[in-house]
PDB file of C-alpha atoms in Angstrom:
ATOM      1  CA  MET A   1      15.341 255.789 153.197  1.00 45.00           C
ATOM      2  CA  THR A   2      17.713 256.136 150.277  1.00 45.00           C
ATOM      3  CA  ASN A   3      17.146 256.324 146.525  1.00 45.00           C
ATOM      4  CA  SER A   4      13.763 257.989 146.885  1.00 43.00           C
ATOM      5  CA  HIS A   5      12.714 255.289 149.340  1.00 46.00           C
ATOM      6  CA  ALA A   6      11.922 257.724 152.110  1.00 41.00           C
ATOM      7  CA  GLU A   7      11.740 260.869 149.993  1.00 42.00           C
ATOM      8  CA  ASN A   8       8.658 259.597 148.177  1.00 43.00           C
ATOM      9  CA  ALA A   9       7.242 257.725 151.108  1.00 41.00           C
ATOM     10  CA  GLN A  10       4.931 260.515 152.197  1.00 42.00           C
ATOM     11  CA  ASP A  11       2.707 260.389 149.103  1.00 43.00           C
ATOM     12  CA  GLY A  12      -0.819 259.578 150.003  1.00 40.00           C
ATOM     13  CA  GLN A  13      -1.324 261.660 153.194  1.00 40.00           C
ATOM     14  CA  HIS A  14      -5.016 262.005 153.851  1.00 40.00           C
ATOM     15  CA  ARG A  15      -6.989 265.145 154.617  1.00 38.00           C
ATOM     16  CA  THR A  16     -10.647 266.034 154.815  1.00 37.00           C
ATOM     17  CA  ASP A  17     -12.227 268.970 153.040  1.00 40.00           C
ATOM     18  CA  ALA A  18     -14.929 271.232 154.388  1.00 34.00           C
ATOM     19  CA  GLN A  19     -17.640 268.956 153.008  1.00 36.00           C
ATOM     20  CA  GLY A  20     -16.196 265.889 154.777  1.00 38.00           C
ATOM     21  CA  ALA A  21     -14.791 264.260 151.627  1.00 38.00           C
ATOM     22  CA  ALA A  22     -11.381 262.684 152.209  1.00 37.00           C
ATOM     23  CA  TYR A  23      -8.711 263.194 149.603  1.00 35.00           C
ATOM     24  CA  VAL A  24      -4.987 262.556 149.047  1.00 37.00           C
ATOM     25  CA  THR A  25      -2.370 265.270 148.749  1.00 37.00           C
ATOM     26  CA  ASP A  26       0.454 264.977 146.224  1.00 39.00           C
ATOM     27  CA  GLY A  27      -1.062 261.794 144.837  1.00 38.00           C
ATOM     28  CA  PRO A  28      -1.064 260.797 141.151  1.00 37.00           C
ATOM     29  CA  GLY A  29      -3.116 263.008 138.906  1.00 38.00           C
ATOM     30  CA  GLU A  30      -2.639 265.913 136.581  1.00 36.00           C
ATOM     31  CA  ALA A  31      -1.970 269.287 138.118  1.00 36.00           C
ATOM     32  CA  GLY A  32      -4.741 271.732 137.488  1.00 35.00           C
ATOM     33  CA  GLU A  33      -7.435 269.097 137.166  1.00 36.00           C
ATOM     34  CA  PRO A  34     -10.413 270.029 139.316  1.00 33.00           C
ATOM     35  CA  GLY A  35     -11.066 267.555 142.052  1.00 35.00           C
ATOM     36  CA  VAL A  36      -7.577 266.000 141.818  1.00 33.00           C
ATOM     37  CA  PRO A  37      -5.047 266.610 144.628  1.00 35.00           C
ATOM     38  CA  GLY A  38      -2.459 269.116 143.503  1.00 37.00           C
ATOM     39  CA  GLY A  39      -4.884 270.737 141.077  1.00 38.00           C
ATOM     40  CA  SER A  40      -5.563 274.427 140.897  1.00 38.00           C
ATOM     41  CA  GLY A  41      -8.903 274.052 142.609  1.00 39.00           C
ATOM     42  CA  GLU A  42     -11.708 271.712 143.505  1.00 39.00           C
ATOM     43  CA  HIS A  43     -15.294 272.366 142.718  1.00 37.00           C
ATOM     44  CA  VAL A  44     -18.541 270.481 142.619  1.00 35.00           C
ATOM     45  CA  VAL A  45     -19.277 269.243 139.132  1.00 38.00           C
ATOM     46  CA  SER A  46     -22.903 269.461 138.171  1.00 38.00           C
ATOM     47  CA  GLY A  47     -24.813 266.468 136.908  1.00 39.00           C
ATOM     48  CA  GLU A  48     -25.593 265.706 133.264  1.00 40.00           C
ATOM     49  CA  GLY A  49     -26.307 269.010 131.611  1.00 41.00           C
ATOM     50  CA  GLY A  50     -26.320 270.805 134.997  1.00 41.00           C
ATOM     51  CA  ALA A  51     -29.196 271.331 137.394  1.00 42.00           C
ATOM     52  CA  SER A  52     -31.617 274.210 136.872  1.00 43.00           C
ATOM     53  CA  GLY A  53     -34.432 275.347 139.036  1.00 44.00           C
ATOM     54  CA  ASP A  54     -35.584 273.949 142.313  1.00 47.00           C
ATOM     55  CA  ALA A  55     -37.982 271.320 141.041  1.00 47.00           C
ATOM     56  CA  GLU A  56     -38.702 268.769 143.699  1.00 50.00           C
ATOM     57  CA  ALA A  57     -37.977 265.082 142.988  1.00 49.00           C
ATOM     58  CA  PRO A  58     -38.204 261.867 145.021  1.00 52.00           C
ATOM     59  CA  GLY A  59     -35.320 261.751 147.502  1.00 50.00           C
ATOM     60  CA  GLY A  60     -34.432 265.422 147.158  1.00 59.00           C
ATOM     61  CA  SER A  61     -33.929 268.088 144.543  1.00 82.00           C
ATOM     62  CA  GLU A  62     -31.990 267.696 141.308  1.00 84.00           C
ATOM     63  CA  ARG A  63     -29.360 269.988 142.736  1.00 82.00           C
ATOM     64  CA  ASP A  64     -28.901 267.847 145.852  1.00 82.00           C
ATOM     65  CA  ARG A  65     -28.528 264.696 143.782  1.00 83.00           C
ATOM     66  CA  ALA A  66     -26.007 266.389 141.483  1.00 83.00           C
ATOM     67  CA  ALA A  67     -23.950 267.561 144.462  1.00 83.00           C
ATOM     68  CA  GLU A  68     -24.033 264.076 145.977  1.00 83.00           C
ATOM     69  CA  ASP A  69     -22.954 262.490 142.714  1.00 83.00           C
ATOM     70  CA  ALA A  70     -20.129 265.004 142.367  1.00 85.00           C
ATOM     71  CA  ALA A  71     -18.927 264.284 145.912  1.00 84.00           C
ATOM     72  CA  THR A  72     -18.967 260.551 145.204  1.00 84.00           C
ATOM     73  CA  ARG A  73     -16.969 261.025 142.003  1.00 87.00           C
ATOM     74  CA  ARG A  74     -14.443 263.163 143.819  1.00 88.00           C
ATOM     75  CA  LEU A  75     -14.132 260.582 146.577  1.00 86.00           C
ATOM     76  CA  ALA A  76     -13.621 257.846 143.980  1.00 87.00           C
ATOM     77  CA  LYS A  77     -10.753 259.881 142.506  1.00 89.00           C
ATOM     78  CA  ALA A  78      -9.287 260.265 145.968  1.00 88.00           C
ATOM     79  CA  VAL A  79      -9.422 256.495 146.530  1.00 87.00           C
ATOM     80  CA  LEU A  80      -7.741 255.872 143.167  1.00 89.00           C
ATOM     81  CA  ALA A  81      -4.997 258.368 144.007  1.00 90.00           C
ATOM     82  CA  ALA A  82      -4.508 256.802 147.436  1.00 90.00           C
ATOM     83  CA  GLU A  83      -4.256 253.319 145.884  1.00 89.00           C
ATOM     84  CA  GLN A  84      -1.609 254.478 143.435  1.00 90.00           C
ATOM     85  CA  ALA A  85       0.332 256.316 146.154  1.00 90.00           C
ATOM     86  CA  LEU A  86       0.261 253.263 148.413  1.00 91.00           C
ATOM     87  CA  ILE A  87       1.519 251.002 145.624  1.00 92.00           C
ATOM     88  CA  GLU A  88       4.433 253.360 144.935  1.00 92.00           C
ATOM     89  CA  PHE A  89       5.230 253.391 148.651  1.00 92.00           C
ATOM     90  CA  GLU A  90       5.122 249.591 148.826  1.00 91.00           C
ATOM     91  CA  ILE A  91       7.466 249.397 145.828  1.00 92.00           C
ATOM     92  CA  ALA A  92       9.918 251.720 147.593  1.00 91.00           C
ATOM     93  CA  VAL A  93       9.772 249.723 150.826  1.00 91.00           C
ATOM     94  CA  GLU A  94      10.142 246.346 149.095  1.00 90.00           C
ATOM     95  CA  THR A  95      13.062 247.448 146.897  1.00 91.00           C
ATOM     96  CA  PHE A  96      14.859 248.796 149.968  1.00 92.00           C
ATOM     97  CA  ARG A  97      14.116 245.583 151.899  1.00 90.00           C
ATOM     98  CA  VAL A  98      15.702 243.556 149.084  1.00 90.00           C
ATOM     99  CA  GLU A  99      18.793 245.753 149.189  1.00 90.00           C
ATOM    100  CA  VAL A 100      19.092 245.415 152.973  1.00 91.00           C
ATOM    101  CA  GLU A 101      18.741 241.634 152.741  1.00 87.00           C
ATOM    102  CA  ASN A 102      21.194 241.310 149.836  1.00 88.00           C
ATOM    103  CA  PHE A 103      23.720 243.596 151.507  1.00 89.00           C
ATOM    104  CA  SER A 104      23.548 241.531 154.691  1.00 86.00           C
ATOM    105  CA  ARG A 105      24.115 238.261 152.860  1.00 84.00           C
ATOM    106  CA  LEU A 106      26.937 239.604 150.689  1.00 86.00           C
ATOM    107  CA  HIS A 107      28.544 241.273 153.703  1.00 86.00           C
ATOM    108  CA  HIS A 108      28.614 237.924 155.507  1.00 83.00           C
ATOM    109  CA  GLN A 109      29.793 236.000 152.460  1.00 82.00           C
ATOM    110  CA  ARG A 110      32.523 238.366 151.245  1.00 84.00           C
ATOM    111  CA  LEU A 111      33.718 240.009 154.454  1.00 86.00           C
ATOM    112  CA  GLY A 112      33.121 237.267 157.006  1.00 85.00           C
ATOM    113  CA  PRO A 113      36.475 235.548 156.290  1.00 87.00           C
ATOM    114  CA  MET A 114      38.279 238.872 156.705  1.00 89.00           C
ATOM    115  CA  TYR A 115      36.677 239.489 160.087  1.00 89.00           C
ATOM    116  CA  ALA A 116      37.643 235.939 161.113  1.00 88.00           C
ATOM    117  CA  ARG A 117      41.228 236.562 160.010  1.00 89.00           C
ATOM    118  CA  LEU A 118      41.361 239.770 162.062  1.00 91.00           C
ATOM    119  CA  ASP A 119      40.110 237.919 165.148  1.00 91.00           C
ATOM    120  CA  GLU A 120      42.753 235.225 164.685  1.00 90.00           C
ATOM    121  CA  LEU A 121      45.513 237.817 164.297  1.00 92.00           C
ATOM    122  CA  ASP A 122      44.310 239.662 167.403  1.00 92.00           C
ATOM    123  CA  ALA A 123      44.503 236.383 169.353  1.00 92.00           C
ATOM    124  CA  GLN A 124      48.019 235.650 168.074  1.00 92.00           C
ATOM    125  CA  ILE A 125      49.177 239.182 168.904  1.00 92.00           C
ATOM    126  CA  ALA A 126      47.743 238.924 172.413  1.00 93.00           C
ATOM    127  CA  GLU A 127      49.483 235.567 172.884  1.00 91.00           C
ATOM    128  CA  ALA A 128      52.787 236.974 171.645  1.00 92.00           C
ATOM    129  CA  VAL A 129      52.528 239.930 174.019  1.00 92.00           C
ATOM    130  CA  ALA A 130      51.725 237.612 176.932  1.00 92.00           C
ATOM    131  CA  ALA A 131      54.658 235.361 176.093  1.00 91.00           C
ATOM    132  CA  SER A 132      56.961 238.375 175.983  1.00 89.00           C
ATOM    133  CA  THR A 133      55.861 240.103 179.178  1.00 90.00           C
ATOM    134  CA  GLY A 134      54.638 237.228 181.334  1.00 90.00           C
ATOM    135  CA  ASP A 135      52.246 239.707 182.910  1.00 92.00           C
ATOM    136  CA  PRO A 136      49.174 237.927 184.377  1.00 92.00           C
ATOM    137  CA  GLU A 137      46.887 240.561 182.894  1.00 94.00           C
ATOM    138  CA  ASP A 138      48.374 240.029 179.426  1.00 90.00           C
ATOM    139  CA  VAL A 139      47.980 236.268 179.887  1.00 92.00           C
ATOM    140  CA  ARG A 140      44.326 236.748 180.792  1.00 94.00           C
ATOM    141  CA  LYS A 141      43.734 238.935 177.715  1.00 92.00           C
ATOM    142  CA  ALA A 142      45.431 236.359 175.498  1.00 91.00           C
ATOM    143  CA  ARG A 143      43.203 233.586 176.828  1.00 92.00           C
ATOM    144  CA  GLU A 144      40.080 235.700 176.242  1.00 92.00           C
ATOM    145  CA  ALA A 145      41.181 236.563 172.698  1.00 90.00           C
ATOM    146  CA  ARG A 146      41.844 232.912 171.902  1.00 89.00           C
ATOM    147  CA  ALA A 147      38.539 231.803 173.418  1.00 88.00           C
ATOM    148  CA  SER A 148      36.674 234.229 171.157  1.00 84.00           C
ATOM    149  CA  VAL A 149      37.967 232.500 168.028  1.00 83.00           C
ATOM    150  CA  LEU A 150      37.948 228.883 169.169  1.00 68.00           C
ATOM    151  CA  PRO A 151      35.186 226.904 167.424  1.00 62.00           C
ATOM    152  CA  MET A 152      32.550 225.166 169.490  1.00 49.00           C
ATOM    153  CA  PRO A 153      33.560 221.480 169.458  1.00 49.00           C
ATOM    154  CA  ASN A 154      31.458 219.007 167.484  1.00 47.00           C
ATOM    155  CA  VAL A 155      28.871 221.606 166.445  1.00 41.00           C
ATOM    156  CA  GLU A 156      29.213 220.997 162.714  1.00 44.00           C
ATOM    157  CA  GLU A 157      29.185 217.239 163.150  1.00 45.00           C
ATOM    158  CA  LEU A 158      26.136 217.390 165.400  1.00 42.00           C
ATOM    159  CA  PHE A 159      24.055 219.466 163.000  1.00 42.00           C
ATOM    160  CA  HIS A 160      25.369 217.863 159.798  1.00 45.00           C
ATOM    161  CA  GLY A 161      26.498 220.998 158.022  1.00 46.00           C
ATOM    162  CA  TRP A 162      23.599 223.230 159.056  1.00 45.00           C
ATOM    163  CA  ILE A 163      25.218 225.025 161.976  1.00 46.00           C
ATOM    164  CA  GLY A 164      28.830 225.957 162.647  1.00 47.00           C
ATOM    165  CA  SER A 165      30.588 227.799 165.437  1.00 46.00           C
ATOM    166  CA  ASP A 166      29.424 231.111 163.936  1.00 50.00           C
ATOM    167  CA  GLY A 167      25.784 230.049 163.676  1.00 53.00           C
ATOM    168  CA  LEU A 168      23.665 228.958 160.721  1.00 49.00           C
ATOM    169  CA  PHE A 169      25.479 228.464 157.444  1.00 51.00           C
ATOM    170  CA  PRO A 170      24.227 230.885 154.739  1.00 54.00           C
ATOM    171  CA  GLU A 171      22.767 228.068 152.657  1.00 52.00           C
ATOM    172  CA  ALA A 172      20.805 226.695 155.613  1.00 53.00           C
ATOM    173  CA  GLN A 173      19.525 230.125 156.563  1.00 55.00           C
ATOM    174  CA  ALA A 174      18.480 230.748 152.949  1.00 54.00           C
ATOM    175  CA  MET A 175      16.429 227.569 152.834  1.00 48.00           C
ATOM    176  CA  LEU A 176      14.762 228.260 156.174  1.00 50.00           C
ATOM    177  CA  THR A 177      13.787 231.785 155.090  1.00 53.00           C
ATOM    178  CA  GLU A 178      12.766 230.689 151.572  1.00 53.00           C
ATOM    179  CA  GLN A 179      15.563 232.733 150.017  1.00 52.00           C
ATOM    180  CA  PRO A 180      17.487 231.517 146.982  1.00 52.00           C
ATOM    181  CA  VAL A 181      20.243 229.175 148.129  1.00 52.00           C
ATOM    182  CA  GLN A 182      22.750 230.952 145.897  1.00 63.00           C
ATOM    183  CA  PRO A 183      23.614 234.396 147.283  1.00 63.00           C
ATOM    184  CA  PRO A 184      22.796 237.451 145.155  1.00 71.00           C
ATOM    185  CA  GLN A 185      25.460 238.746 142.796  1.00 74.00           C
ATOM    186  CA  LYS A 186      24.945 242.365 143.822  1.00 81.00           C
ATOM    187  CA  VAL A 187      23.188 244.367 146.517  1.00 82.00           C
ATOM    188  CA  ARG A 188      21.039 246.247 144.021  1.00 85.00           C
ATOM    189  CA  PRO A 189      19.420 244.366 141.114  1.00 86.00           C
ATOM    190  CA  SER A 190      20.001 245.745 137.629  1.00 86.00           C
ATOM    191  CA  GLU A 191      18.050 248.749 136.395  1.00 88.00           C
ATOM    192  CA  ASP A 192      16.194 246.532 133.892  1.00 90.00           C
ATOM    193  CA  ALA A 193      15.120 244.241 136.731  1.00 89.00           C
ATOM    194  CA  ARG A 194      14.061 247.220 138.834  1.00 89.00           C
ATOM    195  CA  LYS A 195      11.975 248.654 135.989  1.00 91.00           C
ATOM    196  CA  ALA A 196      10.337 245.300 135.222  1.00 91.00           C
ATOM    197  CA  TYR A 197       9.557 244.833 138.901  1.00 92.00           C
ATOM    198  CA  ARG A 198       7.987 248.268 139.307  1.00 92.00           C
ATOM    199  CA  ASP A 199       5.865 247.838 136.158  1.00 92.00           C
ATOM    200  CA  LEU A 200       4.594 244.440 137.288  1.00 92.00           C
ATOM    201  CA  VAL A 201       3.692 245.605 140.783  1.00 92.00           C
ATOM    202  CA  ARG A 202       1.810 248.621 139.447  1.00 91.00           C
ATOM    203  CA  LYS A 203      -0.267 246.361 137.210  1.00 90.00           C
ATOM    204  CA  ALA A 204      -0.808 243.343 139.458  1.00 90.00           C
ATOM    205  CA  HIS A 205      -0.820 244.730 142.983  1.00 90.00           C
ATOM    206  CA  PRO A 206      -3.391 243.004 145.248  1.00 88.00           C
ATOM    207  CA  ASP A 207      -4.707 246.351 146.472  1.00 84.00           C
ATOM    208  CA  LEU A 208      -6.235 246.846 143.010  1.00 85.00           C
ATOM    209  CA  ALA A 209      -8.465 243.783 143.432  1.00 83.00           C
ATOM    210  CA  ARG A 210     -12.200 244.296 143.853  1.00 77.00           C
ATOM    211  CA  ASP A 211     -13.093 240.882 145.221  1.00 80.00           C
ATOM    212  CA  ASP A 212     -11.514 238.112 147.292  1.00 84.00           C
ATOM    213  CA  ALA A 213     -10.861 235.785 144.366  1.00 85.00           C
ATOM    214  CA  GLU A 214      -9.020 238.457 142.420  1.00 86.00           C
ATOM    215  CA  ARG A 215      -6.990 239.450 145.498  1.00 88.00           C
ATOM    216  CA  GLU A 216      -5.960 235.829 146.068  1.00 89.00           C
ATOM    217  CA  ARG A 217      -4.797 235.531 142.458  1.00 90.00           C
ATOM    218  CA  ARG A 218      -2.826 238.766 142.688  1.00 91.00           C
ATOM    219  CA  ASP A 219      -1.301 237.837 146.058  1.00 91.00           C
ATOM    220  CA  ALA A 220       0.105 234.613 144.651  1.00 91.00           C
ATOM    221  CA  PHE A 221       1.416 236.341 141.533  1.00 91.00           C
ATOM    222  CA  ILE A 222       3.103 239.203 143.401  1.00 92.00           C
ATOM    223  CA  ALA A 223       4.810 236.702 145.721  1.00 90.00           C
ATOM    224  CA  ARG A 224       6.468 235.201 142.639  1.00 91.00           C
ATOM    225  CA  VAL A 225       7.354 238.674 141.357  1.00 91.00           C
ATOM    226  CA  ASN A 226       9.006 239.552 144.683  1.00 89.00           C
ATOM    227  CA  ALA A 227      11.002 236.320 144.667  1.00 87.00           C
ATOM    228  CA  ALA A 228      12.251 236.916 141.123  1.00 88.00           C
ATOM    229  CA  TYR A 229      13.215 240.479 141.930  1.00 89.00           C
ATOM    230  CA  GLY A 230      14.981 239.478 145.143  1.00 85.00           C
ATOM    231  CA  ALA A 231      17.103 237.092 143.084  1.00 82.00           C
ATOM    232  CA  GLY A 232      17.723 239.770 140.449  1.00 85.00           C
ATOM    233  CA  ASP A 233      16.318 237.387 137.820  1.00 87.00           C
ATOM    234  CA  GLU A 234      15.507 239.549 134.780  1.00 89.00           C
ATOM    235  CA  ALA A 235      14.477 236.572 132.640  1.00 90.00           C
ATOM    236  CA  ALA A 236      11.955 235.413 135.254  1.00 91.00           C
ATOM    237  CA  LEU A 237      10.512 238.918 135.513  1.00 92.00           C
ATOM    238  CA  ARG A 238      10.081 239.067 131.732  1.00 92.00           C
ATOM    239  CA  GLU A 239       8.269 235.721 131.768  1.00 92.00           C
ATOM    240  CA  LEU A 240       6.030 236.910 134.590  1.00 92.00           C
ATOM    241  CA  ALA A 241       5.188 240.037 132.606  1.00 92.00           C
ATOM    242  CA  LYS A 242       4.113 237.874 129.661  1.00 92.00           C
ATOM    243  CA  GLU A 243       2.104 235.649 131.974  1.00 90.00           C
ATOM    244  CA  TRP A 244       0.259 238.606 133.451  1.00 91.00           C
ATOM    245  CA  GLU A 245      -0.564 240.061 130.059  1.00 88.00           C
ATOM    246  CA  ALA A 246      -1.929 236.687 128.914  1.00 85.00           C
ATOM    247  CA  GLY A 247      -3.919 236.150 132.099  1.00 76.00           C
ATOM    248  CA  PRO A 248      -7.554 237.032 132.799  1.00 71.00           C
ATOM    249  CA  ALA A 249      -8.321 240.685 132.331  1.00 58.00           C
ATOM    250  CA  PRO A 250      -8.842 242.625 135.559  1.00 55.00           C
ATOM    251  CA  ALA A 251     -12.450 243.134 136.490  1.00 54.00           C
ATOM    252  CA  GLU A 252     -13.951 246.279 135.051  1.00 53.00           C
ATOM    253  CA  GLU A 253     -13.709 249.054 137.601  1.00 54.00           C
ATOM    254  CA  ARG A 254     -17.012 250.262 138.920  1.00 56.00           C
ATOM    255  CA  LEU A 255     -17.947 253.205 141.072  1.00 48.00           C
ATOM    256  CA  SER A 256     -18.478 252.168 144.687  1.00 48.00           C
ATOM    257  CA  GLU A 257     -20.930 253.671 147.097  1.00 67.00           C
ATOM    258  CA  SER A 258     -19.685 256.527 149.256  1.00 79.00           C
ATOM    259  CA  GLU A 259     -19.624 254.371 152.384  1.00 74.00           C
ATOM    260  CA  GLU A 260     -17.424 251.767 150.657  1.00 80.00           C
ATOM    261  CA  LEU A 261     -15.110 254.459 149.365  1.00 82.00           C
ATOM    262  CA  TYR A 262     -14.669 255.970 152.796  1.00 81.00           C
ATOM    263  CA  ALA A 263     -13.980 252.536 154.280  1.00 81.00           C
ATOM    264  CA  ARG A 264     -11.408 251.788 151.587  1.00 81.00           C
ATOM    265  CA  LEU A 265      -9.717 255.142 152.105  1.00 84.00           C
ATOM    266  CA  GLU A 266      -9.411 254.391 155.809  1.00 83.00           C
ATOM    267  CA  TRP A 267      -7.986 250.931 155.055  1.00 84.00           C
ATOM    268  CA  LEU A 268      -5.411 252.464 152.704  1.00 86.00           C
ATOM    269  CA  ALA A 269      -4.371 254.931 155.403  1.00 88.00           C
ATOM    270  CA  GLU A 270      -3.939 252.107 157.935  1.00 86.00           C
ATOM    271  CA  ARG A 271      -1.937 250.080 155.423  1.00 86.00           C
ATOM    272  CA  LYS A 272       0.345 253.040 154.798  1.00 89.00           C
ATOM    273  CA  GLU A 273       0.984 253.417 158.533  1.00 90.00           C
ATOM    274  CA  LEU A 274       2.029 249.754 158.736  1.00 88.00           C
ATOM    275  CA  LEU A 275       4.378 250.192 155.773  1.00 89.00           C
ATOM    276  CA  ALA A 276       5.826 253.331 157.339  1.00 91.00           C
ATOM    277  CA  ALA A 277       6.689 251.303 160.437  1.00 91.00           C
ATOM    278  CA  VAL A 278       8.399 248.645 158.288  1.00 90.00           C
ATOM    279  CA  ALA A 279      10.316 251.343 156.410  1.00 91.00           C
ATOM    280  CA  ALA A 280      11.457 252.956 159.666  1.00 91.00           C
ATOM    281  CA  GLU A 281      12.651 249.602 161.018  1.00 91.00           C
ATOM    282  CA  LEU A 282      14.659 248.965 157.848  1.00 91.00           C
ATOM    283  CA  GLU A 283      16.201 252.417 157.911  1.00 90.00           C
ATOM    284  CA  GLU A 284      17.161 252.148 161.585  1.00 90.00           C
ATOM    285  CA  SER A 285      18.784 248.720 161.223  1.00 90.00           C
ATOM    286  CA  ALA A 286      22.574 248.481 161.105  1.00 89.00           C
ATOM    287  CA  ILE A 287      22.555 247.362 157.470  1.00 89.00           C
ATOM    288  CA  GLY A 288      20.025 250.029 156.504  1.00 90.00           C
ATOM    289  CA  ALA A 289      22.253 252.691 158.049  1.00 89.00           C
ATOM    290  CA  MET A 290      25.223 251.354 156.092  1.00 88.00           C
ATOM    291  CA  ILE A 291      23.314 251.457 152.801  1.00 90.00           C
ATOM    292  CA  LYS A 292      22.336 255.063 153.511  1.00 87.00           C
ATOM    293  CA  MET A 293      26.049 255.866 153.504  1.00 86.00           C
ATOM    294  CA  ALA A 294      26.205 254.956 149.799  1.00 86.00           C
ATOM    295  CA  PRO A 295      22.725 255.537 148.350  1.00 85.00           C
ATOM    296  CA  GLN A 296      23.891 255.631 144.744  1.00 87.00           C
ATOM    297  CA  ASP A 297      25.979 252.444 144.760  1.00 89.00           C
ATOM    298  CA  PRO A 298      25.758 250.187 147.830  1.00 89.00           C
ATOM    299  CA  ASP A 299      27.894 247.564 146.082  1.00 89.00           C
ATOM    300  CA  ALA A 300      30.776 250.042 146.064  1.00 90.00           C
ATOM    301  CA  LEU A 301      30.432 250.335 149.841  1.00 89.00           C
ATOM    302  CA  LEU A 302      31.137 246.607 150.184  1.00 89.00           C
ATOM    303  CA  ASP A 303      34.318 247.083 148.148  1.00 89.00           C
ATOM    304  CA  GLU A 304      35.308 250.021 150.343  1.00 90.00           C
ATOM    305  CA  ILE A 305      34.793 248.014 153.539  1.00 90.00           C
ATOM    306  CA  ALA A 306      36.761 245.106 152.057  1.00 91.00           C
ATOM    307  CA  GLU A 307      39.704 247.416 151.283  1.00 92.00           C
ATOM    308  CA  LYS A 308      39.655 248.732 154.845  1.00 92.00           C
ATOM    309  CA  LEU A 309      39.601 245.195 156.276  1.00 91.00           C
ATOM    310  CA  LEU A 310      42.494 244.132 154.039  1.00 92.00           C
ATOM    311  CA  ALA A 311      44.490 247.106 155.309  1.00 93.00           C
ATOM    312  CA  ASP A 312      43.681 246.137 158.905  1.00 93.00           C
ATOM    313  CA  VAL A 313      44.785 242.567 158.219  1.00 92.00           C
ATOM    314  CA  ALA A 314      48.071 243.780 156.726  1.00 93.00           C
ATOM    315  CA  GLU A 315      48.698 246.079 159.706  1.00 93.00           C
ATOM    316  CA  ARG A 316      48.115 243.288 162.224  1.00 91.00           C
ATOM    317  CA  GLU A 317      50.264 240.837 160.283  1.00 90.00           C
ATOM    318  CA  THR A 318      53.100 243.368 160.332  1.00 91.00           C
ATOM    319  CA  ARG A 319      52.728 243.862 164.080  1.00 91.00           C
ATOM    320  CA  LEU A 320      52.624 240.115 164.708  1.00 90.00           C
ATOM    321  CA  ALA A 321      55.790 239.639 162.640  1.00 90.00           C
ATOM    322  CA  GLN A 322      57.537 242.265 164.752  1.00 89.00           C
ATOM    323  CA  LEU A 323      56.467 240.565 167.983  1.00 87.00           C
ATOM    324  CA  VAL A 324      57.515 237.035 167.036  1.00 84.00           C
ATOM    325  CA  GLY A 325      60.436 237.972 164.821  1.00 71.00           C
TER     326      GLY A 325
END
C-alpha cells in the first residue's frame, strides 16, 4: 500500500516468549524499556520492594506471586502495544480506502466524458473506413463500434434520472452507498484533515472501549469521523474534536486478569488479519494499482491521464478528418 499504508501495516505481529506470555514486536513503546517490544531486554520485575527468602504464604510463595504479577504487567503492556498498533493499521487502511474511493469517483466524473468521446470517434472512424472500402468485414466492425456507443433506449426515462446507458448516475450511486452526493474535490484530503482524522481515531477508537456501552458510543462517533474525513471536511473534523473533548471522560483503565488479556490479544490478532485482507483487496484493485503509480500525489495522476486522453482524442479527430475530408 502506498504512503506508509503497507509499509507500516506489519506493526503488531504477535510472538510468544519462553514463559508463554504473548507480546508485540515493533509496537509503540520506548526503546530500551524492559518488558516493552523493541527494548534492550525483558526481565521479570519483582514485587513491591522485591521478594526475599522463601517464606511460605497462602497460594504460593512471595516469589511466585511477584513473578505472576510481573508476567501480568508485561502482558498488559503487550495488549496496550497491540491496541495501538492495530489502531495505526486501521488508520492506514481507512485513509487508503478513502483515496481509492475518491479516485474512482473523480476518474468517472472527470475522465468519463473523454472516454465517451474516444468511443464515438472510434465508431465514426470505423464507419468512414467501411464507407470507403465497402468491405463486409469493415462494415461489420463499424456496426459493432456504433453499437458499443449507442444508448439503451428509454433507460433514463424508465428510471427517472437514476440510471443511464452507462449504469447508475454518480449522484444515485452516492446516495445508495451513503456517500456525499457532491463528489470530492481531490483524491487525497488536505494534510490538516488527515492530521485531525488520525488524532481523533487514536483518541476515540472503539477498540479502546472497556465495556459494551462505551464501544457503542465510540462506534457511532468514529462513523461520523470517517464520513467527515471521506468528504475532506476540515471544519467538521474540528467540531468533532471539540465534541470528543467535551464528552464523557473515558473509563479509567484497569488491569485485567491474565486470561482476559490473552483473550484480548488473540482478538486483536484476528482483527489485524481481517484488516490485512481488506488492505490486500484495496491494493490489488485496479484503482489501488493506479494510485500506487503516484503515491506522493494521486491527484496529479488524474491530470496525467486526462492529458493522455486529450492527446488520443486529438489524434483520432485528425484521422477522422483525413478519412472524411
